[in-house]
Coordinates of N, CA and C in Angstrom, one line a residue:
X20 N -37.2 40.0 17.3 CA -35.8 39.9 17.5 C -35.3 38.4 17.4
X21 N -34.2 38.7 16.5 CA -33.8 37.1 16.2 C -32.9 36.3 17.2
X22 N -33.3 35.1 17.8 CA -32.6 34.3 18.9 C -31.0 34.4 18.9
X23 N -30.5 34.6 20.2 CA -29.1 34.6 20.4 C -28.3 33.3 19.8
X24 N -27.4 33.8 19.3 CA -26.5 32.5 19.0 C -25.6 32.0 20.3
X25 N -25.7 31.0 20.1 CA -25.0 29.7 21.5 C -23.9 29.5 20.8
X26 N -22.6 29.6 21.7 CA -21.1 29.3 21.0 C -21.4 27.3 21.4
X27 N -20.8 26.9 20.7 CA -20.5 25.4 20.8 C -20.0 24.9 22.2
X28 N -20.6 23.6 22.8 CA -20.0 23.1 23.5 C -19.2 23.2 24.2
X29 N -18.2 23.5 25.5 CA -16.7 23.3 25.4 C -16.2 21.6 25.3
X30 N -17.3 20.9 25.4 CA -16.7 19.7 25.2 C -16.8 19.0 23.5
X31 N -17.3 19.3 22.6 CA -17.2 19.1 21.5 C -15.6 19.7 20.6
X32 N -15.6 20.7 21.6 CA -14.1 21.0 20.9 C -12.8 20.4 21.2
X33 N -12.8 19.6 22.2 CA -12.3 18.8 23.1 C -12.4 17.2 22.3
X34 N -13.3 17.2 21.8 CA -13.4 16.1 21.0 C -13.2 15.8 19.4
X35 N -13.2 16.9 18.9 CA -12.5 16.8 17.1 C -11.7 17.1 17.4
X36 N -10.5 16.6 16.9 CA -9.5 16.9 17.2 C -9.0 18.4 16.1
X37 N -8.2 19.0 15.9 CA -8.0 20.4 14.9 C -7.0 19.4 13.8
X38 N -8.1 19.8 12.4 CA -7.1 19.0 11.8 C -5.7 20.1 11.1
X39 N -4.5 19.9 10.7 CA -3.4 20.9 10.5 C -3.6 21.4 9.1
X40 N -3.6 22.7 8.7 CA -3.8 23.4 7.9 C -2.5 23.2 6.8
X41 N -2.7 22.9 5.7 CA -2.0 22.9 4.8 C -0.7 24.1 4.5
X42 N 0.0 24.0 4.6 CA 0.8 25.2 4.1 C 1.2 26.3 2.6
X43 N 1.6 26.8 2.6 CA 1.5 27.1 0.9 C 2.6 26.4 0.1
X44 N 3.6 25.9 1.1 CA 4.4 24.7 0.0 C 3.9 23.6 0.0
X45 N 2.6 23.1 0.7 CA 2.0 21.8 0.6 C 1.1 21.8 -0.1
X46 N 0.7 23.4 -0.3 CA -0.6 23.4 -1.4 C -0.1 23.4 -2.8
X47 N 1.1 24.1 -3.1 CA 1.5 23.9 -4.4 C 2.2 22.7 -4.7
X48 N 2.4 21.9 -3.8 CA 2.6 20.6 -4.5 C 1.5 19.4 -4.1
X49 N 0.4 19.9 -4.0 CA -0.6 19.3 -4.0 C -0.4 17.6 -3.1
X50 N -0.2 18.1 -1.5 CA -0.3 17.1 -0.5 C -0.6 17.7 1.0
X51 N -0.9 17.1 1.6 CA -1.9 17.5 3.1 C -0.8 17.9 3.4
X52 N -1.1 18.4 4.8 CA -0.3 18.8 6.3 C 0.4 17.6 7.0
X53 N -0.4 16.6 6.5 CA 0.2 15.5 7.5 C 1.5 14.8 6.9
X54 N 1.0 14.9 5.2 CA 2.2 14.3 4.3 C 3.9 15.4 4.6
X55 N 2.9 16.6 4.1 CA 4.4 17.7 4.5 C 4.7 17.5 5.8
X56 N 4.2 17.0 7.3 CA 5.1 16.8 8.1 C 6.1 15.6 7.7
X57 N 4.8 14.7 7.9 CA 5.9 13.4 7.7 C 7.6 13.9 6.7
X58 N 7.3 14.7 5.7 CA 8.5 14.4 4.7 C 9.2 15.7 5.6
X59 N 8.8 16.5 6.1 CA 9.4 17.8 7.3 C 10.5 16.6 8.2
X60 N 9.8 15.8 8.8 CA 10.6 15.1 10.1 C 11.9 14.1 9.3
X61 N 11.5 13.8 8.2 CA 13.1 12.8 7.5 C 13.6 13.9 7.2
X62 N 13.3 15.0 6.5 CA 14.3 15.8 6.1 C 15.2 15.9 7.5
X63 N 14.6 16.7 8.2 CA 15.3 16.9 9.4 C 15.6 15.8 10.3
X64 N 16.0 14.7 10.6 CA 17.1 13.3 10.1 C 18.3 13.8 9.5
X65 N 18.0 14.3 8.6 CA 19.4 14.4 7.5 C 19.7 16.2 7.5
X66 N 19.1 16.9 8.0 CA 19.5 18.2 7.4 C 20.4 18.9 8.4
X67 N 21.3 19.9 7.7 CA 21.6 20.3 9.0 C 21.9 22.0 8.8
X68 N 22.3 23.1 9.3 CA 22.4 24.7 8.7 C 23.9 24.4 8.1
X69 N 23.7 25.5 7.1 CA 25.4 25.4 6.6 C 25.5 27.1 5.9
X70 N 26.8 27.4 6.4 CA 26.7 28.9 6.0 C 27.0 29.5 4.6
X71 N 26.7 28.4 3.7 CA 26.4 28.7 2.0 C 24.9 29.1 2.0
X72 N 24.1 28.7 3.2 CA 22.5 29.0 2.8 C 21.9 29.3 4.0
X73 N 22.2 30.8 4.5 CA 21.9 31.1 5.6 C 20.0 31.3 5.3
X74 N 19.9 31.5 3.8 CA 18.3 31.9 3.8 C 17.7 30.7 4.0
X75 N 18.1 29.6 4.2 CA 17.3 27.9 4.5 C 17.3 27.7 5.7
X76 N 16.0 28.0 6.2 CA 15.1 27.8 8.0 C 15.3 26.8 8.1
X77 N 14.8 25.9 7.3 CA 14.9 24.4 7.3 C 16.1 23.6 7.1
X78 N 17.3 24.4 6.9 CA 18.2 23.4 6.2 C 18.7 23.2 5.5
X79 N 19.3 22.3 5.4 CA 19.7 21.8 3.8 C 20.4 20.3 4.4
X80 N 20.3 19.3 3.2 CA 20.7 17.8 3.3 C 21.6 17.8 2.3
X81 N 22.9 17.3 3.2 CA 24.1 16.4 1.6 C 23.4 15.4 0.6
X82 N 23.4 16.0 -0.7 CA 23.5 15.4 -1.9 C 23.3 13.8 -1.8
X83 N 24.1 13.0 -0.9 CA 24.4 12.0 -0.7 C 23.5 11.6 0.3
X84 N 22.5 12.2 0.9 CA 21.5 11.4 2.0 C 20.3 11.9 1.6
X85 N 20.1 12.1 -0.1 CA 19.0 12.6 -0.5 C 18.0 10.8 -0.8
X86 N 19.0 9.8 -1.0 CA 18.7 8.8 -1.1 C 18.0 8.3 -0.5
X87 N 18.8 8.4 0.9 CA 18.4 7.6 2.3 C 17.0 8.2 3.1
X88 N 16.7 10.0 2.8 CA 15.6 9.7 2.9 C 14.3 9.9 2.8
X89 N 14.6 9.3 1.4 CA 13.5 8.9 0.2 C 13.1 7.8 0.3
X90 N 14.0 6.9 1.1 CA 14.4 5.6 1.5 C 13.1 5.8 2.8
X91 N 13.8 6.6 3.7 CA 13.0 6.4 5.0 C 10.8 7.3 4.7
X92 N 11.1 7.8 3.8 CA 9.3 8.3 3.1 C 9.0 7.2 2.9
X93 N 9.7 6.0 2.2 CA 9.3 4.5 1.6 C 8.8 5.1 -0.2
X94 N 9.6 6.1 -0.6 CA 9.8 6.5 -1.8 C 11.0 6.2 -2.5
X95 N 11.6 5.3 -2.5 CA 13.1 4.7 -2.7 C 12.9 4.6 -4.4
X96 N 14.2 5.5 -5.0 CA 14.1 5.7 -6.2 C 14.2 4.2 -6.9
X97 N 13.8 4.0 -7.8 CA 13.6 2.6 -8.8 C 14.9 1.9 -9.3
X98 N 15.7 3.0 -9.6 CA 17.0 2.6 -9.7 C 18.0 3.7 -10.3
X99 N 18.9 3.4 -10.6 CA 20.2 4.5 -10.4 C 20.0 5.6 -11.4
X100 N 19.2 5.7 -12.5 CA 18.9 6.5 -13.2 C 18.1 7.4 -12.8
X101 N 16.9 6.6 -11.8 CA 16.0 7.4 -11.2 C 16.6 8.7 -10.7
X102 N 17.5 8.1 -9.5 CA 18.1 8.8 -8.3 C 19.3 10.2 -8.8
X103 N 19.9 9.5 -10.3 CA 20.5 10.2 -11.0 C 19.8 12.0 -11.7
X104 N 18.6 11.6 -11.9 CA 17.7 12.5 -12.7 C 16.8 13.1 -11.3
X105 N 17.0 12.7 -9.9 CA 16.4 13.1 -9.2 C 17.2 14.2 -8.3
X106 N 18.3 13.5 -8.2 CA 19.8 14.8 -7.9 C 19.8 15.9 -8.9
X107 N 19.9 15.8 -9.9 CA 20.5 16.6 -11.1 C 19.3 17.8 -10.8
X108 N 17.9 17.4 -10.7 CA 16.7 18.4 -10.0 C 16.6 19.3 -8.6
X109 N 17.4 17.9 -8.3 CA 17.7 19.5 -6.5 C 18.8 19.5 -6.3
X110 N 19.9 19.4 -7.2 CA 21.2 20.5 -6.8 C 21.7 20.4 -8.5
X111 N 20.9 21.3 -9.2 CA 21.5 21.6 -10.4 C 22.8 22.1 -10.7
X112 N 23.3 22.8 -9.7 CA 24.3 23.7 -10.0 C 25.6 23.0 -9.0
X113 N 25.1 21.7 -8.5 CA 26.0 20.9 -7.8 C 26.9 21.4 -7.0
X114 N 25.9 22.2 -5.9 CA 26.7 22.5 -4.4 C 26.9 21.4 -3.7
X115 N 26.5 20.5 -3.7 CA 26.4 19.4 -3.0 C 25.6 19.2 -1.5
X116 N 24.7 19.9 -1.8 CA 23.5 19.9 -0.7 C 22.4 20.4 -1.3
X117 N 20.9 20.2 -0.4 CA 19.8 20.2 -0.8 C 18.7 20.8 -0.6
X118 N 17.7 22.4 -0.5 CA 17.2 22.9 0.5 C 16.0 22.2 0.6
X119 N 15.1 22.8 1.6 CA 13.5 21.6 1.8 C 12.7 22.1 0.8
X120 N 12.2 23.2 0.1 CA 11.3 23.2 -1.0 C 11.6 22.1 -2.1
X121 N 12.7 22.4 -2.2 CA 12.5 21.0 -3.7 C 12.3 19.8 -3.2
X122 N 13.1 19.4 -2.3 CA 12.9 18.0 -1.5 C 11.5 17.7 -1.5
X123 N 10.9 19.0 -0.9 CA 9.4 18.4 -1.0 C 9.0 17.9 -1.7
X124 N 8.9 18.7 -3.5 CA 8.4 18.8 -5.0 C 9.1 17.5 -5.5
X125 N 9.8 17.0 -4.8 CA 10.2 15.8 -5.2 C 9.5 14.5 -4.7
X126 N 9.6 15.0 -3.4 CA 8.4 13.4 -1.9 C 7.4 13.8 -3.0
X127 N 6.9 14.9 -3.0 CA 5.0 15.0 -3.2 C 5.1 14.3 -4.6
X128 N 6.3 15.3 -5.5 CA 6.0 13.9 -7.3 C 6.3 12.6 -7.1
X129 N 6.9 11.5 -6.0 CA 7.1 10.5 -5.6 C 5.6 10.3 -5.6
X130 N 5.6 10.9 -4.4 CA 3.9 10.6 -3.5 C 3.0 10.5 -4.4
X131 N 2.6 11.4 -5.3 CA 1.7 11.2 -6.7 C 1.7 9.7 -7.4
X132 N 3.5 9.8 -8.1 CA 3.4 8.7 -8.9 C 3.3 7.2 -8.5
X133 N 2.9 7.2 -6.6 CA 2.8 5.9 -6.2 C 1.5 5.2 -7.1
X134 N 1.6 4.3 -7.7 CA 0.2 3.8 -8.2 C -0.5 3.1 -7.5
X135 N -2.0 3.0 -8.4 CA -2.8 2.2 -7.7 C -2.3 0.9 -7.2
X136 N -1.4 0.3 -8.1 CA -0.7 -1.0 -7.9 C -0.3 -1.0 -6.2
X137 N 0.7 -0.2 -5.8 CA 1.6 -0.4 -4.9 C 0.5 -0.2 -3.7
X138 N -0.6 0.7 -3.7 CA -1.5 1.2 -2.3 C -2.6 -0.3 -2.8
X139 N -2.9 -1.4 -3.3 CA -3.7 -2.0 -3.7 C -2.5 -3.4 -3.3
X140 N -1.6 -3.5 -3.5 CA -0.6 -4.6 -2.6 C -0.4 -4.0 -1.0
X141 N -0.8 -3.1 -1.0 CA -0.2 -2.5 0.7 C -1.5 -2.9 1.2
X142 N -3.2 -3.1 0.8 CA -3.8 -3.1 1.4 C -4.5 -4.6 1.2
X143 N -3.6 -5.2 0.1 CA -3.4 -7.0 0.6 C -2.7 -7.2 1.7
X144 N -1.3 -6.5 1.6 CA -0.5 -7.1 2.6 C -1.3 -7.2 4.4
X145 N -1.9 -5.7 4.2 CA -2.6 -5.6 5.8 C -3.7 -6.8 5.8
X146 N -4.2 -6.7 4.9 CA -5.4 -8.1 4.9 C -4.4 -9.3 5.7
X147 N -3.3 -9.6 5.1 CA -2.8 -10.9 5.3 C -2.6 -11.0 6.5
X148 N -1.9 -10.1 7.4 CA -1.7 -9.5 8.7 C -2.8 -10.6 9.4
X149 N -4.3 -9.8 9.2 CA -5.2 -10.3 9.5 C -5.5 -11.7 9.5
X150 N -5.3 -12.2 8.6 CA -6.0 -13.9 8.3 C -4.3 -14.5 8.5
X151 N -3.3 -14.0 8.7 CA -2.4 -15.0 8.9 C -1.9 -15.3 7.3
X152 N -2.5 -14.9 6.3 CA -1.8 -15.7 5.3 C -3.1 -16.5 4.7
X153 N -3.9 -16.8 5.2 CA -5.2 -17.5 4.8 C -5.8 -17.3 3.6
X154 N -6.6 -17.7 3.2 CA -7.4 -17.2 2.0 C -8.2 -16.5 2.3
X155 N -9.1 -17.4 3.7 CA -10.4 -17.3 4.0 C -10.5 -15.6 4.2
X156 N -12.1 -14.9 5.0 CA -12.5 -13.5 5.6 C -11.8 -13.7 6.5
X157 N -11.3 -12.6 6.6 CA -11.2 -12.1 8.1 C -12.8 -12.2 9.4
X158 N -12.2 -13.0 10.2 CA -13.3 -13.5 11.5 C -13.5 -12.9 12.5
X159 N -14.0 -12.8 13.5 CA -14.3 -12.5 14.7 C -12.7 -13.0 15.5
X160 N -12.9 -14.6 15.3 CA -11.5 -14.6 15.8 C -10.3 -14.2 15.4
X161 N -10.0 -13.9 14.4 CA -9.1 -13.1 14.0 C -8.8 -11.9 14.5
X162 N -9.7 -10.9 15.0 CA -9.9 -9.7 15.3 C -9.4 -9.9 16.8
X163 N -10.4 -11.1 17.5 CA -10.0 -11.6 18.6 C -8.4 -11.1 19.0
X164 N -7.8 -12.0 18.3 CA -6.6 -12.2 17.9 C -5.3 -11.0 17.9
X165 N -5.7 -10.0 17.2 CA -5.2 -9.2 16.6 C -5.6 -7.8 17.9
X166 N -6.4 -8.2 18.4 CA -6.5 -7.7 20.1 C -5.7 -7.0 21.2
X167 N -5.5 -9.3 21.4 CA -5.1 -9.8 22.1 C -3.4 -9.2 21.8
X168 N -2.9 -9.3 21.3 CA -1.1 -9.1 20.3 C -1.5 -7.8 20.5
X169 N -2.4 -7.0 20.4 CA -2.1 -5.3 20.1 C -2.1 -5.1 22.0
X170 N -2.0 -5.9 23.1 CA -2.4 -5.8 24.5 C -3.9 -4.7 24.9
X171 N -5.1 -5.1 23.9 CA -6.2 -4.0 23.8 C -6.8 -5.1 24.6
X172 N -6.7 -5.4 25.7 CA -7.8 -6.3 26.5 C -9.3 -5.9 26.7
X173 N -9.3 -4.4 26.7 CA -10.7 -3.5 27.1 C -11.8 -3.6 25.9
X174 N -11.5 -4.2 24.9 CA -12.1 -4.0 23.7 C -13.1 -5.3 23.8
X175 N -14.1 -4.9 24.2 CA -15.3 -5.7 24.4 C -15.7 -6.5 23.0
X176 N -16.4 -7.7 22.9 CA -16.6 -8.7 21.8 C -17.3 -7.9 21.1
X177 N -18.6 -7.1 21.9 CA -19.6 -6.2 21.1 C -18.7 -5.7 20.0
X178 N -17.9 -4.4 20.3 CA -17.3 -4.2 19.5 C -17.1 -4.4 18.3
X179 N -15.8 -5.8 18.5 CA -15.1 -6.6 17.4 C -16.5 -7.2 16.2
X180 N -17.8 -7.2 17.0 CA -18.8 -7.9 16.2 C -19.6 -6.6 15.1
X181 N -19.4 -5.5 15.9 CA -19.8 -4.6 15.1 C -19.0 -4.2 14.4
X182 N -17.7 -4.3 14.2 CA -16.9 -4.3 13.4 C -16.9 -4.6 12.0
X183 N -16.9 -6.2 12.2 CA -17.2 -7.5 11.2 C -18.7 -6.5 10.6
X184 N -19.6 -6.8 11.3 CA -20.8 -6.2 10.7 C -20.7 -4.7 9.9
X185 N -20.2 -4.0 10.3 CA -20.1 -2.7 9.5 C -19.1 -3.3 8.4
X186 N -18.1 -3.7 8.4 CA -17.2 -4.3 7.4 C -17.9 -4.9 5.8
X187 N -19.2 -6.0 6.6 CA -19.0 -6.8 5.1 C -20.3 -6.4 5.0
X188 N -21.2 -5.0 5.3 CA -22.8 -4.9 5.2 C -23.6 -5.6 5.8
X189 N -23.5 -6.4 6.9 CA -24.2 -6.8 7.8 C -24.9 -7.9 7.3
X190 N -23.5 -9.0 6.8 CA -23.7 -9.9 5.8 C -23.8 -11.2 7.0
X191 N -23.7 -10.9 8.3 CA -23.5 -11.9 9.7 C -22.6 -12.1 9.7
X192 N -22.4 -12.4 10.9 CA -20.8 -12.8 11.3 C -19.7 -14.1 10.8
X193 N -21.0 -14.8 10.5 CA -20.1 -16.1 10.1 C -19.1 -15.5 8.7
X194 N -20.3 -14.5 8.0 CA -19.4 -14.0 6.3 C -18.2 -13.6 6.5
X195 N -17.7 -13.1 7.7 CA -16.7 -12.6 7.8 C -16.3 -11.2 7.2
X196 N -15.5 -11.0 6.6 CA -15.0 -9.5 6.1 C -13.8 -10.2 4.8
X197 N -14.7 -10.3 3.8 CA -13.7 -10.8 2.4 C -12.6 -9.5 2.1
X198 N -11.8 -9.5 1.1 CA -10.9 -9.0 0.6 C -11.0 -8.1 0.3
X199 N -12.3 -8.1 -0.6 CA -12.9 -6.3 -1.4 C -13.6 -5.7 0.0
X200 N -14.2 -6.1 0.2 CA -14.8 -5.7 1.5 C -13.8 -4.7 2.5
X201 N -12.9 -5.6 2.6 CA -11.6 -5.0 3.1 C -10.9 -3.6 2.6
X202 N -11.2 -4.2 1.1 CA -10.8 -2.7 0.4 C -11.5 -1.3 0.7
X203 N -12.8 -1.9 0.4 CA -13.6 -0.7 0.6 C -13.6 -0.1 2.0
X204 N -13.3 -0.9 3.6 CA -13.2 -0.6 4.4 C -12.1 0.7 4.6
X205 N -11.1 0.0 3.6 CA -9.5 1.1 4.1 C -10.2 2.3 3.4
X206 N -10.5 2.1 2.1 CA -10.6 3.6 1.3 C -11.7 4.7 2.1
X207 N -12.5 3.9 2.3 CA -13.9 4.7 3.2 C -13.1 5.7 4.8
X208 N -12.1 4.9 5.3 CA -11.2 5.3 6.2 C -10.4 6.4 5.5
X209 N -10.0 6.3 4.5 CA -8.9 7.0 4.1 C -7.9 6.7 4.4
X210 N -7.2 5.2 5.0 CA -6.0 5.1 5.1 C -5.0 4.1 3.8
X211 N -6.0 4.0 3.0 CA -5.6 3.5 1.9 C -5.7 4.6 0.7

């Protein structure tokens, strides 16, 4: 007789957190749960019910604050042609409002076309954060630093040292945490 199965912990479930299931308009435009919220919560900023589109759960946004929040995604069209050719796509027939599916298919073809460029200056700029502007690795004191300003007093040195060490391969502490190094940190995270 083959051994009972044991349900899981109750405290391991308590500890991964549930990550949110993709929806079927987040799957066909190919972006997570987390991105379709985020662009869910600006829509709804700007949207409001209107009784031309009683079939919109979600809404609808004036024509006119399709800009502003594309603006607030940090997807802000390039310039007036963009925004021009981006209207003309979700209100073809020029009601002058917007429902949330295309909105979406819009954030997520933004979200796509961000390039390597722009997530590769985003994850200088946070470097710079770090060193102040410096050339040098990011240090122990730095981290120190970056602590102290965040009010994380509980964050023991161990820590900040294992940090640095997991950071640049366990290159010692003096090596600090160079730039690429840095890179590879965010991507390995996934927040770059």
């Amino acid at each position: 007789m083959p051994p009972k199965r044991r349900g899981a912990p109750a405290s391991s479930s308590a500890a991964t957190p549930k990550r949110a299931r993709p929806s079927k308009l987040a799957k066909e435009n190919d972006i997570t749960a987390e991105e379709e919220n985020e662009i869910k919560e600006v829509f709804h900023l700007f949207s409001d019910k209107h009784e031309d589109f009683p079939a919109e759960k979600e809404g609808v946004i004036p024509r006119e604050d399709v800009r502003k929040a594309l603006v607030a995604l940090g997807l802000s069209p390039s310039d007036s042609t963009e925004l021009a050719d981006i209207l003309s796509a979700l209100d073809p027939t020029l009601t002058g409002f917007v429902p949330y599916a295309p909105f979406v298919s819009v954030a997520a073809a933004k979200l796509h076309s961000r390039g390597d460029d722009a997530l590769t200056a985003e994850v200088d700029d946070a470097y710079q954060l770090f060193t102040r502007g410096s050339d040098g690795p990011i240090t122990l004191s730095h981290l120190r630093r970056i602590a102290r300003e965040l009010k994380e007093d509980s964050v023991d040195d161990g820590l900040l040292r294992d940090m640095v060490l997991e950071a640049n391969g366990g290159a010692g502490l003096s090596a600090g945490v160079t730039l690429e190094q840095f890179h590879d940190v965010m991507s390995r995270a996934g927040v770059f």
